[in-house]
PDB file of C-alpha atoms in Angstrom:
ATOM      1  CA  UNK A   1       0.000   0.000   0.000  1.00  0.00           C
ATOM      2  CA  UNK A   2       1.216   3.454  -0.976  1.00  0.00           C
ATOM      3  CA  UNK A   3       0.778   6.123   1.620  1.00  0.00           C
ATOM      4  CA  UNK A   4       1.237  10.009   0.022  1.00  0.00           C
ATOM      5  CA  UNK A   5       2.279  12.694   2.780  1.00  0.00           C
ATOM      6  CA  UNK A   6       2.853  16.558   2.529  1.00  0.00           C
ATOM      7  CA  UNK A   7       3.414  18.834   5.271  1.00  0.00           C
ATOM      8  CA  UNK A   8      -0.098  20.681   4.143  1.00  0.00           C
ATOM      9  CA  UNK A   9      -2.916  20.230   2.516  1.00  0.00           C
ATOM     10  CA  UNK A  10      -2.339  22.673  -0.006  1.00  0.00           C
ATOM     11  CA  UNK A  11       0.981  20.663  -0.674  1.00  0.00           C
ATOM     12  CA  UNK A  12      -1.012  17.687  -1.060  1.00  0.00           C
ATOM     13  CA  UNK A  13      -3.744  18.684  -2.537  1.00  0.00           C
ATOM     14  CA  UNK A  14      -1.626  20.664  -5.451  1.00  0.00           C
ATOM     15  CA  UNK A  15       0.629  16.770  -5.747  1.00  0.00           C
ATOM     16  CA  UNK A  16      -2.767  14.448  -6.338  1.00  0.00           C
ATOM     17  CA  UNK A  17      -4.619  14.285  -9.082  1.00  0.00           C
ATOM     18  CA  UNK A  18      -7.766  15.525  -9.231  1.00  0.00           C
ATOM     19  CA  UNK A  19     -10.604  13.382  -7.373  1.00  0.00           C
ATOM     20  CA  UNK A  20      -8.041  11.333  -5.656  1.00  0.00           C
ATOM     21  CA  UNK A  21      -9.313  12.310  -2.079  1.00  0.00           C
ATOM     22  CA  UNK A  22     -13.267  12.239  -3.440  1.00  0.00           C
ATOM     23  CA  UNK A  23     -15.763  13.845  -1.158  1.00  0.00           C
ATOM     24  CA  UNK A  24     -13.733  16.355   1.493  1.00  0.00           C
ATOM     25  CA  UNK A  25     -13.832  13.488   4.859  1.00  0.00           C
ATOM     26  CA  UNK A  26     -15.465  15.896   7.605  1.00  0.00           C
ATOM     27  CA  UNK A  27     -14.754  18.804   9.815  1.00  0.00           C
ATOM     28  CA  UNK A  28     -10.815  19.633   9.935  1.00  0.00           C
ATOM     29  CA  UNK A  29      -8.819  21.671  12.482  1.00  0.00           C
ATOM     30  CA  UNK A  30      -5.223  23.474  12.368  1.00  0.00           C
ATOM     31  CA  UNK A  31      -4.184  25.173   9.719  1.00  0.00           C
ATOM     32  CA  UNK A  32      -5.380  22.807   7.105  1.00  0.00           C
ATOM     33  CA  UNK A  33      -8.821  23.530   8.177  1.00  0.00           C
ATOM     34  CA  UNK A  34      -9.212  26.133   5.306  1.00  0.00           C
ATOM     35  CA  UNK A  35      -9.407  22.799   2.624  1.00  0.00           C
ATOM     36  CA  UNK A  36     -11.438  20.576   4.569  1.00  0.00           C
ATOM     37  CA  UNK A  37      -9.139  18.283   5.348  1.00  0.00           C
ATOM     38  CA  UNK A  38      -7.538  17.296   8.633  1.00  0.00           C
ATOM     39  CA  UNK A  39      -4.321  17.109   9.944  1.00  0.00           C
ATOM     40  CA  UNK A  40      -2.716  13.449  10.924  1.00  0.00           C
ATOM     41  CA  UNK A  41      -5.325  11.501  10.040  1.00  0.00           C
ATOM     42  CA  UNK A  42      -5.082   8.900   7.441  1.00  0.00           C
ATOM     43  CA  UNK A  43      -7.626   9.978   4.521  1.00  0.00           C
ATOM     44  CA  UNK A  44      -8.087   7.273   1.912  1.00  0.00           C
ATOM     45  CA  UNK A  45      -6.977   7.703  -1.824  1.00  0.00           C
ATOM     46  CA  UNK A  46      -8.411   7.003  -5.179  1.00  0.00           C
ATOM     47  CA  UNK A  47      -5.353   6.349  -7.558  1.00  0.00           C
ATOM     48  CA  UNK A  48      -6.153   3.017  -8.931  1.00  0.00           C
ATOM     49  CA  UNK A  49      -4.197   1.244  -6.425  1.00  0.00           C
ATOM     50  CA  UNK A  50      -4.480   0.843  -2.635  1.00  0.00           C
ATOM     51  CA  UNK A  51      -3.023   3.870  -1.562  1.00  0.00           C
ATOM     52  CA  UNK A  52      -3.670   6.384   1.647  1.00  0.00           C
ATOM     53  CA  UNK A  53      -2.738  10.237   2.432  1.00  0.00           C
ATOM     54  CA  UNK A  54      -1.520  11.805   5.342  1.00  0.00           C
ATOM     55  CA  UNK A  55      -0.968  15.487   6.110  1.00  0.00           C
ATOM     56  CA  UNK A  56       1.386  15.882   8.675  1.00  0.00           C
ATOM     57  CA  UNK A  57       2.026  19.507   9.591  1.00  0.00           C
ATOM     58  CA  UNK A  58       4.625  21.703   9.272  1.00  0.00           C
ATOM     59  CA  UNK A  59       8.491  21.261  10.630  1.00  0.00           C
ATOM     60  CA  UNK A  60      10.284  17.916  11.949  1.00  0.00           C
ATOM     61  CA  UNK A  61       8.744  17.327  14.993  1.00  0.00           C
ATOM     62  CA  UNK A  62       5.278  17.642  13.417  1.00  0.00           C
ATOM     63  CA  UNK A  63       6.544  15.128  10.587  1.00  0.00           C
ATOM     64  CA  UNK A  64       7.859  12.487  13.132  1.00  0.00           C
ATOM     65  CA  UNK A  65       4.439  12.524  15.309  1.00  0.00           C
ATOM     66  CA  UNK A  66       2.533  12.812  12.275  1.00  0.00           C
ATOM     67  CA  UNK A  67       3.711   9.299  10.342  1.00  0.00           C
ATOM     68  CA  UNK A  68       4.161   7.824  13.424  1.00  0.00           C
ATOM     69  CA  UNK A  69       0.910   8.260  14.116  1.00  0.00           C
ATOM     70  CA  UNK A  70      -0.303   7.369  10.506  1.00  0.00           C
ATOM     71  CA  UNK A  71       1.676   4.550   9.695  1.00  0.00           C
ATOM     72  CA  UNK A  72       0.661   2.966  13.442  1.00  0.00           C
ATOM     73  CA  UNK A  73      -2.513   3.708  12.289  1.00  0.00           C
ATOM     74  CA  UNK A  74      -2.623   2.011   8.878  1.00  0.00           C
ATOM     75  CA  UNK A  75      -0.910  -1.175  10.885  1.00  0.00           C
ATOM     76  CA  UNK A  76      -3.767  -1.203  13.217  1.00  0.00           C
ATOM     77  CA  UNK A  77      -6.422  -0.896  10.444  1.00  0.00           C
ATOM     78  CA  UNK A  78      -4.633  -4.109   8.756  1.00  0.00           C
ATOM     79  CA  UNK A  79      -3.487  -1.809   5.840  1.00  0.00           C
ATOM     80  CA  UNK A  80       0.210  -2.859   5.369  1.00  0.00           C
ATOM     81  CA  UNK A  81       2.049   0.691   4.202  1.00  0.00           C
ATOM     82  CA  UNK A  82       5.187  -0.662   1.455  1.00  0.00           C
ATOM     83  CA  UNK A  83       5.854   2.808   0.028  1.00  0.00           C
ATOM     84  CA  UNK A  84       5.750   6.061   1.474  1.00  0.00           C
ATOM     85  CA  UNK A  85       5.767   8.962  -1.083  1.00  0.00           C
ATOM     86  CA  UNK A  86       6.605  12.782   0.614  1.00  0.00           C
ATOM     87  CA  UNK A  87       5.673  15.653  -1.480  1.00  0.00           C
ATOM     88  CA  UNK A  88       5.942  19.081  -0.941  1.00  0.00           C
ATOM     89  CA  UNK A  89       8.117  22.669  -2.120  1.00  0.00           C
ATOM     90  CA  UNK A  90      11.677  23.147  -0.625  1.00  0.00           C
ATOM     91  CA  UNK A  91      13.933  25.965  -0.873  1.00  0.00           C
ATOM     92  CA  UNK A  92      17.063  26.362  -3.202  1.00  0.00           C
ATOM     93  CA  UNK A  93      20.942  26.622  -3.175  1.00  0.00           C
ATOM     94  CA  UNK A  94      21.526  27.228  -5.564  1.00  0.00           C
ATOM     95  CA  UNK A  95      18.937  28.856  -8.204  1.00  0.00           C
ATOM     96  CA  UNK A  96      21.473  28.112 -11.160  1.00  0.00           C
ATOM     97  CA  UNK A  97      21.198  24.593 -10.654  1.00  0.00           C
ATOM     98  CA  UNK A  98      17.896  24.098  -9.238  1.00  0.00           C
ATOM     99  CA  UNK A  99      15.478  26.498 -10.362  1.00  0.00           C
ATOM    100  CA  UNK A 100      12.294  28.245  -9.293  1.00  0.00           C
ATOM    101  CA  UNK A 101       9.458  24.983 -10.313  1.00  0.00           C
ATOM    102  CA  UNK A 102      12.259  22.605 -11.137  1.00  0.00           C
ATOM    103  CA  UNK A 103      11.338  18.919  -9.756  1.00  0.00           C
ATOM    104  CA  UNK A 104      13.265  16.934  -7.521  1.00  0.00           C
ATOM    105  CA  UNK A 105      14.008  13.251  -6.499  1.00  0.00           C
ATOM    106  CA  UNK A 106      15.382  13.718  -3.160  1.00  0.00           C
ATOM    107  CA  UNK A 107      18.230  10.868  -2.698  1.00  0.00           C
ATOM    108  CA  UNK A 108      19.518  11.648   0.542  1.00  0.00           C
ATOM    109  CA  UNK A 109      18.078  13.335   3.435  1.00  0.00           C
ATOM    110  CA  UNK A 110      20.650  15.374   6.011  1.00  0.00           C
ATOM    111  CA  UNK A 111      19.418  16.964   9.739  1.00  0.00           C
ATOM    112  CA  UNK A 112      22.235  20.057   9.620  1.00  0.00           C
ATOM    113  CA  UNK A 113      21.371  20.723  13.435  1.00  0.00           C
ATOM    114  CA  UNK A 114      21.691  17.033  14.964  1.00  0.00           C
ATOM    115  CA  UNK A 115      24.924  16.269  16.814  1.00  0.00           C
ATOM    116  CA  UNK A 116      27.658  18.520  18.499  1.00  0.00           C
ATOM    117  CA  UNK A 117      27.941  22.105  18.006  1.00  0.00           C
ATOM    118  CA  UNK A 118      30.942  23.879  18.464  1.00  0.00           C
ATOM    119  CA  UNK A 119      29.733  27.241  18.221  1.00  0.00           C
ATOM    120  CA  UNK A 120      30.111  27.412  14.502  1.00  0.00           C
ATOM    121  CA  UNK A 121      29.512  23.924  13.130  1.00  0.00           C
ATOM    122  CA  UNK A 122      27.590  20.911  13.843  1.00  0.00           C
ATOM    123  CA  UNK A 123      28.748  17.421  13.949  1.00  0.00           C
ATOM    124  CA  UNK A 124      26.675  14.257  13.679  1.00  0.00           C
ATOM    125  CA  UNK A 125      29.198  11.210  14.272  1.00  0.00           C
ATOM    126  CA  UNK A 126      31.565  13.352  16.850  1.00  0.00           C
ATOM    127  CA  UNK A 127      28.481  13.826  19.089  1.00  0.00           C
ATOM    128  CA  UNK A 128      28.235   9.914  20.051  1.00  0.00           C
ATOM    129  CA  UNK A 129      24.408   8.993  20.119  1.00  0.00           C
ATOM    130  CA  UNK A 130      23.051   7.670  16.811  1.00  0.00           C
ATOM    131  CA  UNK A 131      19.262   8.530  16.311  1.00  0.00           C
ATOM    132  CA  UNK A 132      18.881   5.273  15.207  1.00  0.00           C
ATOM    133  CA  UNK A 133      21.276   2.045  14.847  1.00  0.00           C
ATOM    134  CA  UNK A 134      19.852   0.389  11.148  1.00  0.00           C
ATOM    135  CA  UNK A 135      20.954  -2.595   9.484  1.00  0.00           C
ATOM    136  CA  UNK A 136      23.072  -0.584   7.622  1.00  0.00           C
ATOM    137  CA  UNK A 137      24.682   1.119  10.727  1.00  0.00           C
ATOM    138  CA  UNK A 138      24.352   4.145  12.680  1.00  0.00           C
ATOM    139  CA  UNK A 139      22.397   7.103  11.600  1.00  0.00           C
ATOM    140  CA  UNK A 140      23.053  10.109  13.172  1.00  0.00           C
ATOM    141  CA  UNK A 141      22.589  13.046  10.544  1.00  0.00           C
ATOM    142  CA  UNK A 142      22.147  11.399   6.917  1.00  0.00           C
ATOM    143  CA  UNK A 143      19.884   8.869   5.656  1.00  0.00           C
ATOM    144  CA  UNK A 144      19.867   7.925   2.070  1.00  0.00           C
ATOM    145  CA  UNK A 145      16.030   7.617   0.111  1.00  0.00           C
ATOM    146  CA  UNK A 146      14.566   4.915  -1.607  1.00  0.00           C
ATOM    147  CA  UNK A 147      15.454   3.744  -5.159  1.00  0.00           C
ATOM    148  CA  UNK A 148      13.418   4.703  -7.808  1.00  0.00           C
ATOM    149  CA  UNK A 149      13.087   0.913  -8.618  1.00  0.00           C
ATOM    150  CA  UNK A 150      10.664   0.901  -5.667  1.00  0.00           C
ATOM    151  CA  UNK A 151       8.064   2.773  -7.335  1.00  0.00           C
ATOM    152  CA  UNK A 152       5.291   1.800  -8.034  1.00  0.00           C
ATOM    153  CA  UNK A 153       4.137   1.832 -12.518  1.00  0.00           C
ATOM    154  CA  UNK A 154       1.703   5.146 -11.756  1.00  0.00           C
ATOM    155  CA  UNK A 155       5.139   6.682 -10.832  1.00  0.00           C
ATOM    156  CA  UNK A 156       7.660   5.787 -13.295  1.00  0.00           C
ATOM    157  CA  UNK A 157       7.732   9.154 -13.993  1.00  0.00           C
ATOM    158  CA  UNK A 158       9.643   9.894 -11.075  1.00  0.00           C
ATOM    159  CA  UNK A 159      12.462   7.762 -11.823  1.00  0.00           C
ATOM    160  CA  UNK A 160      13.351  10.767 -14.805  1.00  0.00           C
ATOM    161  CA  UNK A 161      13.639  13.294 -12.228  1.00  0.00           C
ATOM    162  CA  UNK A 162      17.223  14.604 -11.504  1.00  0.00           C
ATOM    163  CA  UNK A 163      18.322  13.487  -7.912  1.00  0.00           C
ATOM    164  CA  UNK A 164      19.243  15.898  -5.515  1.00  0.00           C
ATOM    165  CA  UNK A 165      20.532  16.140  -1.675  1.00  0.00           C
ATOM    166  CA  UNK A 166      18.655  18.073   0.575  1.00  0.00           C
ATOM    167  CA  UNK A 167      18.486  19.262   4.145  1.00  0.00           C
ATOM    168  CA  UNK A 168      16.175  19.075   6.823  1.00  0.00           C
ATOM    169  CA  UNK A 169      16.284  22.372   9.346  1.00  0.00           C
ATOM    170  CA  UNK A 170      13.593  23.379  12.095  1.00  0.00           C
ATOM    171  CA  UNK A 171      14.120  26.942  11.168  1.00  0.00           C
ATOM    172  CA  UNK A 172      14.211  28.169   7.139  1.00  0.00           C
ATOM    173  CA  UNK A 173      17.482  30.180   6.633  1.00  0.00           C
ATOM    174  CA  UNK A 174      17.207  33.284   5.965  1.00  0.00           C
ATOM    175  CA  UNK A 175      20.509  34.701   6.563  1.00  0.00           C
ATOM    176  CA  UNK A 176      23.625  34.888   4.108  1.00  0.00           C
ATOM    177  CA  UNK A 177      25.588  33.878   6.936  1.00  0.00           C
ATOM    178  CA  UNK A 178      23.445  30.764   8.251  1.00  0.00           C
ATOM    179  CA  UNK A 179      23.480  29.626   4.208  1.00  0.00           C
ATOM    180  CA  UNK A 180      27.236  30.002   4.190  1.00  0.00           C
ATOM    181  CA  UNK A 181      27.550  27.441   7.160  1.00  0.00           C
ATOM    182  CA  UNK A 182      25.264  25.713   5.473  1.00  0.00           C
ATOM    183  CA  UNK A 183      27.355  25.366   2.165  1.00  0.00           C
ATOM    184  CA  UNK A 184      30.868  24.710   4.083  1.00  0.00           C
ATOM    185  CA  UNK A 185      29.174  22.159   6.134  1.00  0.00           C
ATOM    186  CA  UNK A 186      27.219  20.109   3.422  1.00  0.00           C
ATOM    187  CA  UNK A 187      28.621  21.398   0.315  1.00  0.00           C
ATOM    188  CA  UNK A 188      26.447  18.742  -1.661  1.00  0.00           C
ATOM    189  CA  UNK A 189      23.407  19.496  -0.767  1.00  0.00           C
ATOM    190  CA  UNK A 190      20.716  21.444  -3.110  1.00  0.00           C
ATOM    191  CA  UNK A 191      17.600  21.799  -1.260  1.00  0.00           C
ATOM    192  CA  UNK A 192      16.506  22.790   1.905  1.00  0.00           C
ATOM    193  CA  UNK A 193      13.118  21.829   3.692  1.00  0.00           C
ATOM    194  CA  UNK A 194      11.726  21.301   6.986  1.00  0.00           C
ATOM    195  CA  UNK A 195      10.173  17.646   6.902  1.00  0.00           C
ATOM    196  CA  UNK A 196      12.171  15.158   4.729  1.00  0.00           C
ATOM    197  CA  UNK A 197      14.507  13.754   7.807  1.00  0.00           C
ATOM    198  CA  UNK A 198      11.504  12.887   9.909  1.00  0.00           C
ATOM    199  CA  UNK A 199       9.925  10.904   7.551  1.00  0.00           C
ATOM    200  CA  UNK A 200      12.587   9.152   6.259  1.00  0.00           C
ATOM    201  CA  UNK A 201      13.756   8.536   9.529  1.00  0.00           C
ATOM    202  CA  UNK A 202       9.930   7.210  10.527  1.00  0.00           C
ATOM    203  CA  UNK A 203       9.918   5.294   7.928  1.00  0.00           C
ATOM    204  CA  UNK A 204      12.966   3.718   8.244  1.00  0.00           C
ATOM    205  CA  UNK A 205      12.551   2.594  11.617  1.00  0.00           C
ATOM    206  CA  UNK A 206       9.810   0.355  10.264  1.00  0.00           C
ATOM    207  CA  UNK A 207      11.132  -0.736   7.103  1.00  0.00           C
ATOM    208  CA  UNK A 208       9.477   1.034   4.636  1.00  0.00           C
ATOM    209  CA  UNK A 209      10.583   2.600   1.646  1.00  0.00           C
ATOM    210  CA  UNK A 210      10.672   5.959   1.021  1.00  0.00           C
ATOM    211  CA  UNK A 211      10.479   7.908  -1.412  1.00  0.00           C
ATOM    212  CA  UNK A 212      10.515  12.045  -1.619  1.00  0.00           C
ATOM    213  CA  UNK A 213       9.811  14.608  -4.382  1.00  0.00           C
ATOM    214  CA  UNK A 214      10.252  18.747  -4.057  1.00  0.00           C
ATOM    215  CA  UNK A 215       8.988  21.220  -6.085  1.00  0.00           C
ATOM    216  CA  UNK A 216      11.518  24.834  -5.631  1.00  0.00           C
ATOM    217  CA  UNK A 217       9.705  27.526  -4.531  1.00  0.00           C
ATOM    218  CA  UNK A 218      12.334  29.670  -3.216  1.00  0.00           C
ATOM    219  CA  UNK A 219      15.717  30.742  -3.102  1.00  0.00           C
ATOM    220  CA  UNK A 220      17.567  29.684   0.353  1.00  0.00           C
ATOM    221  CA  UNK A 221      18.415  32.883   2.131  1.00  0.00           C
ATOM    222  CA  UNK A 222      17.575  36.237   1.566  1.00  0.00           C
ATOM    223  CA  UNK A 223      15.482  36.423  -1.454  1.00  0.00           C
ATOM    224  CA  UNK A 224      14.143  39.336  -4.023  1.00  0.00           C
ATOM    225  CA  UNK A 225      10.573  39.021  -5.253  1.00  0.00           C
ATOM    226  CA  UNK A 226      11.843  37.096  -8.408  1.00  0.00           C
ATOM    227  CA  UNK A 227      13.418  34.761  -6.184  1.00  0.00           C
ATOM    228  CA  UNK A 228      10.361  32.867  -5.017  1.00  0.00           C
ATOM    229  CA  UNK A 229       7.570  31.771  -6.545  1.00  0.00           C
ATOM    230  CA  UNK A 230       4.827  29.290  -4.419  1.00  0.00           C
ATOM    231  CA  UNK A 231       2.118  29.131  -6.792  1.00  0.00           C
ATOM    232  CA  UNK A 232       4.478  27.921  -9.685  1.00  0.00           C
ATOM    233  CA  UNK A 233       6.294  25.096  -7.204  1.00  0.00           C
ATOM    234  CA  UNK A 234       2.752  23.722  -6.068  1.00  0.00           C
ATOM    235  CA  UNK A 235       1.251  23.757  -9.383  1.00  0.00           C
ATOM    236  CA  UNK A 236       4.777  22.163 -10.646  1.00  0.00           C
ATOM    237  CA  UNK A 237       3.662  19.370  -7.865  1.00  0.00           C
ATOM    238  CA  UNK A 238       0.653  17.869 -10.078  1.00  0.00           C
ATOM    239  CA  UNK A 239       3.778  16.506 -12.772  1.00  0.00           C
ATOM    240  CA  UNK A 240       4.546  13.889 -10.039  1.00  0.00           C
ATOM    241  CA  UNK A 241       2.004  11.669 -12.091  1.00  0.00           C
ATOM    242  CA  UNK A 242       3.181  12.458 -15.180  1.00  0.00           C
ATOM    243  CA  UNK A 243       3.885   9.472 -17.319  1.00  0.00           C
ATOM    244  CA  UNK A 244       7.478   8.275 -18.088  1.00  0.00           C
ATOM    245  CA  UNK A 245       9.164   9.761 -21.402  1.00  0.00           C
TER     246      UNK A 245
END
């Protein structure tokens, strides 16, 4: 079973095709009560194949309660969740390389702000504790992303996207200096968002695959009015289901 998350509905809403929720599922609350949907709470999905949806709220710690709570929720209701698909804008680098509505396959997931800090950096490994010891080893501030051979045929599409790194913060940056540190620290990475980590990490705790696609809407940092563009990067969302070339 396929379960689709975004951080908001609007994020989710903008990455399903239309009539994939069906009838709006009741009264809603938070901040995604303007759509008519609720947050963390699964809400079944018509795609042609057994598949759920999940908004989880915004930032990491709403991310980790939020699958945790859906995917322990699925389990209970006998659904068995194989592929977990997270959707949603991020922020830019780089705007040469990854422009405003360009589409992403993240491949690797990094949490900049887990591990020691020495007043200027952070490091993962040095600080000791692993979030998580997998079968692959420790984790402590990277976790690769599932393989697009893990998709499922209504998403082959994906597997044309260009790949990308991208970082998981609790706050956006919006400083040249906090990019810089950024760049010195993690010179691969492209993106920047505020969920990815946490549900990779959830997921991976349980086994699951995941799988994660971001739509730019911004430049990282300070940013002039031609830098961002929202409306573009959600409407850019809806090409997840675009067929394979």
């Amino acid at each position: 079973m396929l379960l689709v998350c975004a951080a908001t509905a609007r994020e989710l809403l903008s990455a399903l095709p239309e009539q994939a929720l069906g009838p709006a599922p009741g009264a809603a609350c938070g901040p995604a009560a303007q759509t008519g949907l609720p947050e963390q709470e699964l809400l079944p999905l018509h795609l042609g194949l057994p598949a759920l949806a999940c908004i989880t709220g915004v930032g990491p710690v709403n991310a980790a309660l939020g699958m945790g709570l859906a995917l322990a929720e699925a389990r209970q209701a006998g659904h068995a969740v194989s592929l977990v698909l997270n959707v949603g804008v991020a922020g830019s680098m780089d705007l040469q390389r990854a422009p405003l509505r360009s589409l992403w396959r993240v491949e690797e997931e990094i949490w900049p702000e887990y591990g020691l800090h020495d007043g200027t950096a952070v490091d993962g490994p040095s600080f000791g504790f692993p979030q998580w010891e997998g079968p692959h080893g420790p984790v402590f501030d990277r976790l690769p992303l599932a393989a697009p051979a893990q998709l499922p045929a209504c998403l082959y599409g994906l597997r044309s996207l260009p790949a990308a790194t991208s970082l998981s913060v609790a706050g956006v940056s919006a400083s040249r200096q906090r990019v810089g540190q950024l760049r010195q620290a993690h010179p691969g990475a492209l993106l920047e968002n505020m969920e990815g980590f946490a549900v990779a990490l959830a997921c991976a705790r349980q086994g699951i695959a995941c799988v994660e696609v971001r739509s730019v809407s911004n430049r990282v940092g300070p940013r002039a009015p031609h830098e961002t563009d929202f409306p573009g990067a959600m409407r850019r969302l809806a090409d997840i289901w675009r067929p394979a070339p």
